[in-house]
Every structure is written in structure tokens, then in C-alpha cells.
mmCIF file of C-alpha atoms in Angstrom:
data_model
loop_
_atom_site.group_PDB
_atom_site.id
_atom_site.type_symbol
_atom_site.label_atom_id
_atom_site.label_comp_id
_atom_site.label_asym_id
_atom_site.label_seq_id
_atom_site.Cartn_x
_atom_site.Cartn_y
_atom_site.Cartn_z
ATOM 1 C CA MET A 100 -15.979 19.787 42.998
ATOM 2 C CA GLN A 101 -18.839 17.496 41.713
ATOM 3 C CA THR A 102 -18.088 14.206 43.341
ATOM 4 C CA SER A 103 -19.949 12.161 40.584
ATOM 5 C CA GLY A 104 -16.730 13.788 37.911
ATOM 6 C CA GLU A 105 -14.191 11.406 39.937
ATOM 7 C CA GLY A 106 -11.621 10.034 37.857
ATOM 8 C CA GLN A 107 -12.859 11.546 34.828
ATOM 9 C CA THR A 108 -10.312 13.062 31.980
ATOM 10 C CA PHE A 109 -10.502 16.702 30.650
ATOM 11 C CA VAL A 110 -9.420 16.412 27.415
ATOM 12 C CA GLY A 111 -13.207 15.260 25.265
ATOM 13 C CA MET A 112 -15.015 17.700 27.904
ATOM 14 C CA GLU A 113 -16.962 20.777 26.446
ATOM 15 C CA LEU A 114 -16.504 23.916 28.598
ATOM 16 C CA SER A 115 -20.113 22.719 29.772
ATOM 17 C CA ASP A 116 -18.962 19.589 30.742
ATOM 18 C CA ILE A 117 -16.413 21.084 33.167
ATOM 19 C CA SER A 118 -18.436 24.056 34.592
ATOM 20 C CA GLU A 119 -20.801 20.645 35.488
ATOM 21 C CA LEU A 120 -18.010 18.519 37.056
ATOM 22 C CA LEU A 121 -16.922 21.914 39.073
ATOM 23 C CA GLY A 122 -20.061 22.297 40.631
ATOM 24 C CA PRO A 123 -21.521 25.668 42.001
ATOM 25 C CA GLU A 124 -19.405 26.591 44.096
ATOM 26 C CA GLN A 125 -17.014 27.422 41.854
ATOM 27 C CA PRO A 126 -17.145 30.592 40.051
ATOM 28 C CA ASN A 127 -17.683 30.114 36.006
ATOM 29 C CA TYR A 128 -14.406 31.405 34.976
ATOM 30 C CA ARG A 129 -12.622 28.480 36.730
ATOM 31 C CA ALA A 130 -14.033 26.162 34.058
ATOM 32 C CA ARG A 131 -13.003 28.541 31.035
ATOM 33 C CA GLN A 132 -9.691 28.733 32.775
ATOM 34 C CA ILE A 133 -9.301 25.239 32.416
ATOM 35 C CA TYR A 134 -10.348 24.978 28.998
ATOM 36 C CA ASP A 135 -8.594 27.651 28.070
ATOM 37 C CA ALA A 136 -4.820 25.878 29.282
ATOM 38 C CA ILE A 137 -5.900 21.984 28.141
ATOM 39 C CA TYR A 138 -6.919 22.985 24.476
ATOM 40 C CA ARG A 139 -5.558 26.688 23.564
ATOM 41 C CA LYS A 140 -2.392 26.402 25.880
ATOM 42 C CA GLN A 141 -2.415 22.527 25.762
ATOM 43 C CA VAL A 142 -0.974 22.302 29.348
ATOM 44 C CA ALA A 143 0.412 18.049 29.754
ATOM 45 C CA ASN A 144 -0.038 18.190 33.931
ATOM 46 C CA LEU A 145 -3.465 19.597 35.418
ATOM 47 C CA SER A 146 -0.443 21.051 37.671
ATOM 48 C CA GLU A 147 0.237 23.250 35.225
ATOM 49 C CA ILE A 148 -2.211 25.531 35.302
ATOM 50 C CA SER A 149 -1.017 28.137 37.093
ATOM 51 C CA THR A 150 -4.074 30.039 36.708
ATOM 52 C CA LEU A 151 -5.515 27.938 39.300
ATOM 53 C CA PRO A 152 -5.390 28.529 42.974
ATOM 54 C CA GLN A 153 -3.561 25.588 45.067
ATOM 55 C CA VAL A 154 -5.865 24.423 46.408
ATOM 56 C CA LEU A 155 -8.485 23.786 43.201
ATOM 57 C CA ARG A 156 -5.258 22.455 41.543
ATOM 58 C CA ASN A 157 -4.500 19.908 43.410
ATOM 59 C CA GLU A 158 -8.270 18.299 43.904
ATOM 60 C CA LEU A 159 -7.814 18.431 39.965
ATOM 61 C CA VAL A 160 -4.558 16.245 40.179
ATOM 62 C CA ALA A 161 -5.734 13.901 43.062
ATOM 63 C CA ASP A 162 -8.932 12.956 41.717
ATOM 64 C CA HIS A 163 -8.703 13.676 37.616
ATOM 65 C CA LYS A 164 -6.594 14.051 34.884
ATOM 66 C CA ILE A 165 -6.050 15.394 31.095
ATOM 67 C CA GLY A 166 -6.611 12.556 29.366
ATOM 68 C CA LEU A 167 -3.630 11.929 26.419
ATOM 69 C CA PRO A 168 -2.633 8.877 25.348
ATOM 70 C CA MET A 169 0.831 7.226 26.008
ATOM 71 C CA VAL A 170 2.847 6.232 23.538
ATOM 72 C CA GLU A 171 3.944 2.538 22.807
ATOM 73 C CA GLN A 172 5.949 2.509 19.961
ATOM 74 C CA ARG A 173 6.870 4.786 17.929
ATOM 75 C CA PHE A 174 8.089 4.160 13.762
ATOM 76 C CA ASP A 175 9.615 6.637 11.492
ATOM 77 C CA SER A 176 9.621 6.513 7.849
ATOM 78 C CA ILE A 177 12.458 7.622 5.280
ATOM 79 C CA ASP A 178 9.839 9.620 3.543
ATOM 80 C CA GLY A 179 9.552 11.262 7.271
ATOM 81 C CA THR A 180 5.503 10.168 7.912
ATOM 82 C CA ARG A 181 5.528 8.897 11.607
ATOM 83 C CA ARG A 182 3.176 6.634 12.668
ATOM 84 C CA TYR A 183 2.590 6.422 16.635
ATOM 85 C CA LEU A 184 0.964 3.051 18.542
ATOM 86 C CA LEU A 185 -0.900 5.260 20.625
ATOM 87 C CA ARG A 186 -1.878 3.212 24.543
ATOM 88 C CA MET A 187 -5.571 4.756 26.264
ATOM 89 C CA ASP A 188 -6.350 4.289 30.158
ATOM 90 C CA ASP A 189 -7.708 0.912 29.406
ATOM 91 C CA ASN A 190 -4.216 -0.100 27.705
ATOM 92 C CA ARG A 191 -5.333 -0.669 24.324
ATOM 93 C CA THR A 192 -4.209 0.597 21.249
ATOM 94 C CA VAL A 193 -4.996 2.500 18.374
ATOM 95 C CA GLU A 194 -2.607 4.184 15.692
ATOM 96 C CA THR A 195 -1.732 7.865 15.007
ATOM 97 C CA VAL A 196 0.300 9.297 11.849
ATOM 98 C CA LEU A 197 1.959 12.352 10.776
ATOM 99 C CA MET A 198 2.693 12.732 7.052
ATOM 100 C CA PRO A 199 4.613 15.778 7.062
ATOM 101 C CA GLU A 200 5.267 17.538 3.234
ATOM 102 C CA GLY A 201 6.786 20.685 2.366
ATOM 103 C CA LYS A 202 4.463 23.191 4.161
ATOM 104 C CA ARG A 203 1.446 20.885 5.017
ATOM 105 C CA ASP A 204 1.665 18.776 7.993
ATOM 106 C CA THR A 205 -1.276 16.192 7.998
ATOM 107 C CA VAL A 206 -2.678 13.786 10.903
ATOM 108 C CA CYS A 207 -4.432 10.746 10.882
ATOM 109 C CA ILE A 208 -6.524 9.888 13.125
ATOM 110 C CA SER A 209 -8.663 7.181 14.553
ATOM 111 C CA SER A 210 -12.164 6.583 15.457
ATOM 112 C CA GLN A 211 -12.275 3.577 16.564
ATOM 113 C CA ILE A 212 -10.337 0.466 17.631
ATOM 114 C CA GLY A 213 -10.024 -2.316 14.951
ATOM 115 C CA CYS A 214 -13.440 -1.879 12.384
ATOM 116 C CA PRO A 215 -15.954 -3.182 11.852
ATOM 117 C CA VAL A 216 -16.304 -2.871 8.269
ATOM 118 C CA ASP A 217 -15.025 -6.209 6.367
ATOM 119 C CA CYS A 218 -13.025 -4.112 3.737
ATOM 120 C CA ARG A 219 -11.615 -6.443 1.674
ATOM 121 C CA PHE A 220 -8.281 -4.883 0.616
ATOM 122 C CA CYS A 221 -7.693 -3.024 4.273
ATOM 123 C CA LEU A 222 -5.767 -4.166 6.844
ATOM 124 C CA THR A 223 -7.556 -2.797 9.881
ATOM 125 C CA ALA A 224 -10.367 -5.005 8.301
ATOM 126 C CA LEU A 225 -8.153 -8.141 9.912
ATOM 127 C CA MET A 226 -8.618 -7.262 13.168
ATOM 128 C CA GLY A 227 -12.570 -6.735 13.975
ATOM 129 C CA LEU A 228 -13.769 -4.280 16.480
ATOM 130 C CA GLU A 229 -12.838 -3.716 19.681
ATOM 131 C CA ARG A 230 -14.490 -0.705 20.932
ATOM 132 C CA ASN A 231 -15.117 2.969 19.923
ATOM 133 C CA LEU A 232 -12.956 5.990 20.532
ATOM 134 C CA THR A 233 -14.445 8.680 23.258
ATOM 135 C CA ALA A 234 -14.246 11.992 21.791
ATOM 136 C CA GLY A 235 -11.682 12.555 24.400
ATOM 137 C CA GLU A 236 -9.485 9.884 22.288
ATOM 138 C CA ILE A 237 -10.015 11.039 19.467
ATOM 139 C CA VAL A 238 -8.849 14.776 20.308
ATOM 140 C CA GLY A 239 -6.637 13.697 21.942
ATOM 141 C CA GLN A 240 -4.725 12.178 18.978
ATOM 142 C CA VAL A 241 -4.544 15.652 17.424
ATOM 143 C CA LEU A 242 -3.186 17.392 20.827
ATOM 144 C CA PHE A 243 -0.532 14.524 21.024
ATOM 145 C CA VAL A 244 1.195 15.169 17.797
ATOM 146 C CA ALA A 245 0.695 18.568 17.792
ATOM 147 C CA ARG A 246 2.225 19.105 21.173
ATOM 148 C CA GLU A 247 5.360 16.411 20.386
ATOM 149 C CA HIS A 248 5.771 18.301 16.867
ATOM 150 C CA ARG A 249 4.862 21.671 17.815
ATOM 151 C CA LEU A 250 2.148 22.004 15.437
ATOM 152 C CA ASP A 251 -0.020 25.188 15.243
ATOM 153 C CA ALA A 252 -3.516 23.782 15.206
ATOM 154 C CA THR A 253 -4.545 26.872 13.737
ATOM 155 C CA SER A 254 -2.651 27.741 11.346
ATOM 156 C CA ALA A 255 -3.311 26.991 7.761
ATOM 157 C CA LYS A 256 -0.289 24.340 7.241
ATOM 158 C CA MET A 257 -2.508 21.381 9.806
ATOM 159 C CA ASN A 258 -4.493 18.792 8.459
ATOM 160 C CA VAL A 259 -6.608 16.250 10.212
ATOM 161 C CA VAL A 260 -7.619 13.351 8.391
ATOM 162 C CA MET A 261 -10.059 10.531 10.512
ATOM 163 C CA MET A 262 -8.952 7.889 7.823
ATOM 164 C CA GLY A 263 -7.196 5.862 10.597
ATOM 165 C CA MET A 264 -8.734 2.765 11.897
ATOM 166 C CA GLY A 265 -11.872 2.677 12.553
ATOM 167 C CA GLU A 266 -15.527 3.784 10.666
ATOM 168 C CA PRO A 267 -16.524 7.064 11.935
ATOM 169 C CA LEU A 268 -19.855 7.246 10.955
ATOM 170 C CA LEU A 269 -20.313 4.408 13.463
ATOM 171 C CA ASN A 270 -18.797 6.366 16.173
ATOM 172 C CA LEU A 271 -20.648 9.501 14.441
ATOM 173 C CA ASN A 272 -21.893 11.115 18.337
ATOM 174 C CA ASN A 273 -18.249 11.222 19.533
ATOM 175 C CA VAL A 274 -17.204 11.733 16.018
ATOM 176 C CA LEU A 275 -18.822 15.241 16.044
ATOM 177 C CA LYS A 276 -18.330 15.956 19.527
ATOM 178 C CA ALA A 277 -14.497 16.450 18.770
ATOM 179 C CA THR A 278 -15.191 18.215 15.773
ATOM 180 C CA ARG A 279 -16.527 20.628 18.175
ATOM 181 C CA LEU A 280 -13.708 21.196 20.749
ATOM 182 C CA LEU A 281 -11.191 20.687 17.045
ATOM 183 C CA THR A 282 -12.969 23.583 15.672
ATOM 184 C CA ASP A 283 -13.942 25.586 18.959
ATOM 185 C CA SER A 284 -12.062 29.158 18.584
ATOM 186 C CA THR A 285 -11.686 29.886 21.983
ATOM 187 C CA GLY A 286 -10.270 26.014 22.288
ATOM 188 C CA ILE A 287 -7.701 24.045 19.609
ATOM 189 C CA GLY A 288 -8.887 26.330 17.089
ATOM 190 C CA MET A 289 -8.786 23.942 14.004
ATOM 191 C CA SER A 290 -10.905 25.513 10.804
ATOM 192 C CA PRO A 291 -13.683 22.319 10.211
ATOM 193 C CA LYS A 292 -12.195 23.345 5.783
ATOM 194 C CA ARG A 293 -9.585 21.380 7.634
ATOM 195 C CA ILE A 294 -10.438 18.113 9.081
ATOM 196 C CA THR A 295 -12.030 15.118 6.615
ATOM 197 C CA LEU A 296 -13.912 12.525 7.399
ATOM 198 C CA SER A 297 -13.506 9.173 5.650
ATOM 199 C CA THR A 298 -16.077 6.605 5.119
ATOM 200 C CA SER A 299 -17.141 3.340 3.531
ATOM 201 C CA GLY A 300 -20.619 4.455 3.008
ATOM 202 C CA ILE A 301 -23.217 4.435 5.930
ATOM 203 C CA ILE A 302 -25.593 6.177 4.763
ATOM 204 C CA PRO A 303 -27.903 7.022 7.272
ATOM 205 C CA GLN A 304 -25.300 8.730 9.258
ATOM 206 C CA ILE A 305 -24.330 10.564 6.277
ATOM 207 C CA LEU A 306 -27.511 12.244 6.226
ATOM 208 C CA GLU A 307 -27.437 13.127 9.505
ATOM 209 C CA MET A 308 -23.605 14.501 9.870
ATOM 210 C CA GLY A 309 -25.011 16.684 6.447
ATOM 211 C CA GLN A 310 -27.421 18.033 9.690
ATOM 212 C CA ALA A 311 -24.744 19.067 12.271
ATOM 213 C CA GLU A 312 -24.209 22.382 11.953
ATOM 214 C CA ILE A 313 -20.056 22.085 12.585
ATOM 215 C CA ARG A 314 -19.297 18.907 10.891
ATOM 216 C CA PRO A 315 -15.985 17.376 9.138
ATOM 217 C CA LYS A 316 -16.069 17.284 5.069
ATOM 218 C CA LEU A 317 -17.319 14.208 3.671
ATOM 219 C CA ALA A 318 -15.184 12.280 1.616
ATOM 220 C CA ILE A 319 -16.700 8.514 0.643
ATOM 221 C CA SER A 320 -14.744 5.350 -0.083
ATOM 222 C CA LEU A 321 -16.054 4.247 -3.615
ATOM 223 C CA ASN A 322 -13.104 2.193 -4.705
ATOM 224 C CA ALA A 323 -15.428 0.407 -7.682
ATOM 225 C CA SER A 324 -17.333 1.260 -10.817
ATOM 226 C CA THR A 325 -20.349 -1.502 -10.205
ATOM 227 C CA GLU A 326 -22.965 -2.632 -7.623
ATOM 228 C CA GLU A 327 -21.488 -6.310 -7.974
ATOM 229 C CA GLN A 328 -17.992 -4.909 -8.001
ATOM 230 C CA ARG A 329 -18.388 -2.615 -4.875
ATOM 231 C CA SER A 330 -20.360 -5.730 -3.027
ATOM 232 C CA GLU A 331 -16.993 -8.096 -3.539
ATOM 233 C CA LEU A 332 -14.591 -5.359 -2.393
ATOM 234 C CA MET A 333 -16.683 -4.030 0.608
ATOM 235 C CA PRO A 334 -19.366 -6.011 1.594
ATOM 236 C CA ILE A 335 -20.989 -3.342 2.953
ATOM 237 C CA THR A 336 -22.252 -2.196 -0.061
ATOM 238 C CA ARG A 337 -24.963 -5.447 0.258
ATOM 239 C CA LYS A 338 -26.251 -3.230 3.273
ATOM 240 C CA TYR A 339 -26.267 0.021 1.734
ATOM 241 C CA HIS A 340 -26.180 -0.398 -2.135
ATOM 242 C CA LEU A 341 -24.907 2.276 -4.501
ATOM 243 C CA ARG A 342 -27.335 3.437 -5.957
ATOM 244 C CA ASP A 343 -28.207 4.736 -2.913
ATOM 245 C CA LEU A 344 -25.381 6.046 -2.048
ATOM 246 C CA LEU A 345 -24.968 8.694 -4.486
ATOM 247 C CA GLU A 346 -28.561 9.469 -3.845
ATOM 248 C CA ALA A 347 -27.339 10.611 -0.363
ATOM 249 C CA CYS A 348 -24.621 11.776 -1.612
ATOM 250 C CA ARG A 349 -26.621 13.661 -4.665
ATOM 251 C CA VAL A 350 -28.574 15.617 -1.671
ATOM 252 C CA TYR A 351 -26.099 15.790 1.102
ATOM 253 C CA PRO A 352 -26.093 19.621 1.622
ATOM 254 C CA LEU A 353 -22.492 20.605 0.734
ATOM 255 C CA ARG A 354 -20.671 24.258 2.112
ATOM 256 C CA SER A 355 -20.470 27.014 0.128
ATOM 257 C CA TRP A 356 -16.524 26.373 -0.039
ATOM 258 C CA GLU A 357 -17.249 22.470 -0.577
ATOM 259 C CA LYS A 358 -16.755 19.221 -2.608
ATOM 260 C CA LEU A 359 -17.479 15.861 -1.906
ATOM 261 C CA THR A 360 -14.369 13.797 -2.164
ATOM 262 C CA PHE A 361 -14.035 10.465 -3.543
ATOM 263 C CA GLU A 362 -11.748 7.696 -2.720
ATOM 264 C CA TYR A 363 -10.968 4.814 -5.157
ATOM 265 C CA VAL A 364 -8.086 2.219 -4.308
ATOM 266 C CA LEU A 365 -6.872 0.677 -7.462
ATOM 267 C CA LEU A 366 -6.323 -3.281 -7.323
ATOM 268 C CA LYS A 367 -4.414 -4.263 -10.133
ATOM 269 C CA GLY A 368 -6.628 -6.368 -12.825
ATOM 270 C CA VAL A 369 -9.650 -6.154 -10.424
ATOM 271 C CA ASN A 370 -11.018 -2.291 -10.637
ATOM 272 C CA ASP A 371 -8.546 -0.492 -12.509
ATOM 273 C CA SER A 372 -9.397 -1.018 -16.348
ATOM 274 C CA ASP A 373 -10.568 2.277 -18.581
ATOM 275 C CA ALA A 374 -14.070 0.667 -18.433
ATOM 276 C CA ASP A 375 -14.038 1.022 -14.846
ATOM 277 C CA ALA A 376 -12.730 4.871 -15.015
ATOM 278 C CA LYS A 377 -15.765 5.647 -17.663
ATOM 279 C CA ARG A 378 -18.325 3.664 -15.262
ATOM 280 C CA VAL A 379 -16.810 6.003 -12.667
ATOM 281 C CA VAL A 380 -17.583 8.565 -14.062
ATOM 282 C CA ARG A 381 -21.206 8.124 -15.521
ATOM 283 C CA LEU A 382 -21.748 7.655 -11.775
ATOM 284 C CA ILE A 383 -20.625 10.668 -10.216
ATOM 285 C CA SER A 384 -19.826 13.264 -13.154
ATOM 286 C CA LYS A 385 -23.323 15.059 -12.056
ATOM 287 C CA LEU A 386 -21.776 15.374 -8.505
ATOM 288 C CA ASN A 387 -19.843 18.624 -7.130
ATOM 289 C CA CYS A 388 -17.258 16.196 -6.205
ATOM 290 C CA LYS A 389 -13.214 15.434 -6.888
ATOM 291 C CA VAL A 390 -12.070 11.853 -7.001
ATOM 292 C CA ASN A 391 -8.013 10.764 -5.111
ATOM 293 C CA LEU A 392 -6.965 8.008 -6.503
ATOM 294 C CA ILE A 393 -5.006 5.331 -4.207
ATOM 295 C CA ALA A 394 -3.204 2.555 -5.873
ATOM 296 C CA LEU A 395 -3.176 -0.050 -3.146
ATOM 297 C CA ASN A 396 -0.903 0.021 0.069
ATOM 298 C CA PRO A 397 -0.459 -3.858 0.525
ATOM 299 C CA GLY A 398 0.287 -6.345 3.465
ATOM 300 C CA PRO A 399 0.141 -9.277 4.597
ATOM 301 C CA GLY A 400 -2.917 -11.174 4.837
ATOM 302 C CA ILE A 401 -4.493 -9.061 1.727
ATOM 303 C CA GLN A 402 -5.061 -10.443 -1.260
ATOM 304 C CA PHE A 403 -4.605 -7.972 -4.306
ATOM 305 C CA GLU A 404 -1.820 -6.306 -5.620
ATOM 306 C CA THR A 405 -0.825 -2.983 -6.778
ATOM 307 C CA PRO A 406 -1.808 -1.496 -10.211
ATOM 308 C CA ASP A 407 0.934 -0.865 -12.444
ATOM 309 C CA ALA A 408 2.301 2.715 -12.906
ATOM 310 C CA GLU A 409 0.892 2.844 -16.381
ATOM 311 C CA ARG A 410 -2.431 1.741 -15.330
ATOM 312 C CA VAL A 411 -3.359 4.120 -12.644
ATOM 313 C CA GLU A 412 -2.072 7.260 -15.198
ATOM 314 C CA SER A 413 -4.241 5.816 -17.906
ATOM 315 C CA PHE A 414 -7.003 5.964 -14.939
ATOM 316 C CA GLN A 415 -6.144 9.330 -13.580
ATOM 317 C CA GLU A 416 -6.385 10.718 -17.571
ATOM 318 C CA ILE A 417 -10.104 9.348 -17.995
ATOM 319 C CA VAL A 418 -11.746 10.554 -15.363
ATOM 320 C CA LYS A 419 -10.269 13.790 -15.056
ATOM 321 C CA ARG A 420 -11.609 14.374 -18.008
ATOM 322 C CA SER A 421 -15.148 14.615 -16.508
ATOM 323 C CA VAL A 422 -14.037 15.100 -12.778
ATOM 324 C CA PRO A 423 -10.993 16.667 -10.949
ATOM 325 C CA CYS A 424 -8.867 13.720 -9.990
ATOM 326 C CA PHE A 425 -5.923 13.340 -8.054
ATOM 327 C CA LEU A 426 -3.377 10.578 -7.595
ATOM 328 C CA ARG A 427 -2.728 10.080 -3.802
ATOM 329 C CA LYS A 428 1.304 9.900 -2.950
ATOM 330 C CA PRO A 429 1.711 6.825 -0.918
ATOM 331 C CA ARG A 430 3.592 8.215 2.692
ATOM 332 C CA GLY A 431 4.771 5.740 5.265
ATOM 333 C CA ARG A 432 4.773 2.188 3.095
ATOM 334 C CA ASP A 433 8.205 0.920 4.644
ATOM 335 C CA ILE A 434 6.386 1.622 8.151
ATOM 336 C CA TYR A 435 2.892 0.060 7.564
ATOM 337 C CA ALA A 436 1.567 3.927 7.997
ATOM 338 C CA ALA A 437 0.196 4.252 4.569
ATOM 339 C CA CYS A 438 -3.908 3.835 3.517
ATOM 340 C CA GLY A 439 -5.342 0.444 4.694
ATOM 341 C CA GLN A 440 -2.569 -0.209 6.473
ATOM 342 C CA LEU A 441 -3.009 0.155 9.796
ATOM 343 C CA LYS A 442 -3.253 -2.972 11.812
ATOM 344 C CA ARG A 443 -0.559 -2.345 14.887
ATOM 345 C CA VAL A 444 1.853 -4.149 12.858
ATOM 346 C CA SER A 445 4.861 -5.169 15.288
ATOM 347 C CA GLY A 446 7.920 -3.351 15.190
ATOM 348 C CA GLU A 447 10.009 -6.903 14.780
ATOM 349 C CA LEU A 448 8.065 -6.558 11.117
ATOM 350 C CA VAL A 449 8.206 -3.141 10.447
ATOM 351 C CA GLY A 450 12.343 -2.992 11.853
ATOM 352 C CA LEU A 451 12.170 0.426 12.279
ATOM 353 C CA THR A 452 11.162 0.585 16.213
ATOM 354 C CA VAL A 453 12.596 3.637 17.838
#
């Protein structure tokens, strides 16, 4: 076994990585046995890989780890949503959320610890950025939730959204490697149709991701109907202008089964007027897309309010005359697990620590 691999964790390794770690003294099929055990069988400990010789198992256990995150805290919502605060190897923590609903289980995962994109309506933005997550730490969130709740990643019931902490496109290499691992039919086996990435609009990386053979679906966080309005709400717009973002969306190479998703957080008296809705239609109606509306999920330190239901309904009615438009039901608001609320809010504040 290669000594340069000592201390590495297996979650996050592709098959070629494991082969390199084992070195030429091990037959090629040993790497496949480890890969299969970790990603398809989802073993919790290297000692459980019974297909390996005992000597090799002992070596792996002595020098390496599976690499799954540990639970620091868990919060349960009255609506069935569960928010996990997961601890990584360096003792930093990150948020992961499971949202079960009927025949659908959605796992919301993080791509960074904190976030460098200063969206004014998002609690995560108040943290700033601590660091990127590795591909293994991204995949590990999915494996952890799947093991914890006995979810079948190969079924059409399970979906993953990269909409937790962080701006995924600012960690694109690790996000794409994680996506390859999640969708490998010989491993975890998810369909790319069931993985979605949400971005604030990092244009160069949008174009780069569009060239990747294996990639998530793309969702754009729009949240405004004019350049000026978006610049105030999402300062990243001052670097990546709205018209350029929409042009990147126009040339983005959608697959035959794919639509762009535009997400729009409605803020009372700010971006929720009928005039805003009509401007949104003018911006995106010629694109192959749909819109997900999100009435603001409030939190401490956020200086905006949630619009009234009637205002949300009026906005939706205008948009859906031209573009498919859906209202995303808030999940886990009572435990700060809803969209834009992930900021490692304490158990004392939530009052629901288990």
C-alpha cells in the first residue's frame, strides 16, 4: 500500500484514487471491492468489508477512515423535516437537511462551510466563508442521511439539492467530483435528473459546468426584476451583471430532459409587486425554464419581512401565464432548516435539540 495515502479518508475517492492508494502490490479488483462496499453497500467501518483479506483490512483500519461526518446536533421539525449539524474531521460543522414529503425525500446538502456571497436576505451569508468542503465531505452528507434514514439512493424517491451552506460554483471542482460519485451506476447510483445545484450567478463557472459531461441540474437564484434591485439584494450582481447572467443562461447547453430553474425569494414591499412579476416574465420568458417562488423564511439579523399570501398568489398568477411557476412550500421553519436559514442556529434558540 502506498504510504503517501496514510490518513486519507475513502469517501470522496473515485475508483482510480483507491487503486493508486492501494498500490501495484494489490490486484485491481481490491479497489473495486472497497469502492463497492463504501458507496453501494454503504458500510460504516472499513473492518466490515468482508471481501477483503484480514491482513489488508487491518492495514486499512490502522491507517485510514471511511470519512463519514459525525452528528453534533439534530433538530426535528413539526412538519417532519430534520436538520443535522454535522462535524467534519477538522471539527468544523456544516448543515444538512432531510425533507421527507409523501413519496419524495429531498436531501439538502452544503458545498462550503459558510458562504462568501453576501445575499442580504440569507442567514448563511452572515457567517462569511470558513472553507470549501471536499468532494468527500459533500458526498458524505448524502451517505450519512441515506444510512440514517435507510433511503435508497437509486430510487426515484430520493433527490439531492445543493442548496445548503455555500455557493457551489465557487467550489466547482469538488462539486463536480461529488456529482460523479453520486451518479456512478456502479456505486451510489443516483440519476443526474435528481441532483440540482443552486447558484447566485457566478457566470464563468456556469459556463464551465455546462461543459462537464456529468453535472447537476442548474438553478439560478434570481430574486429581483432589475439590475439595480438585484445589486442591492445580491451584491455579487455588481461583478456578474444581470444581462450577462441571462445571456449565460441562454447559451447554457441544456440536456433534452432539462429546464433551467429560476428561484425567486419574495420580500415584502421590496421585490414582490405585480410590476416586478411582469418584469421577471420579460427577463426569462424566452428561456426554457421554470420558476420556483419562495416567500422569505425569516431569521435573526434579516431586515426583510415575509409577504402576505395574497401578494404571493398575485405574483405567481402573473408569472405562470408565461412560464411554469411553482410556490415552494416552506419546510422546517421552526428549526431554521428552510431555504436561507442555515446558520448553525443553536439548540437554545430553536428549542428542539434531540
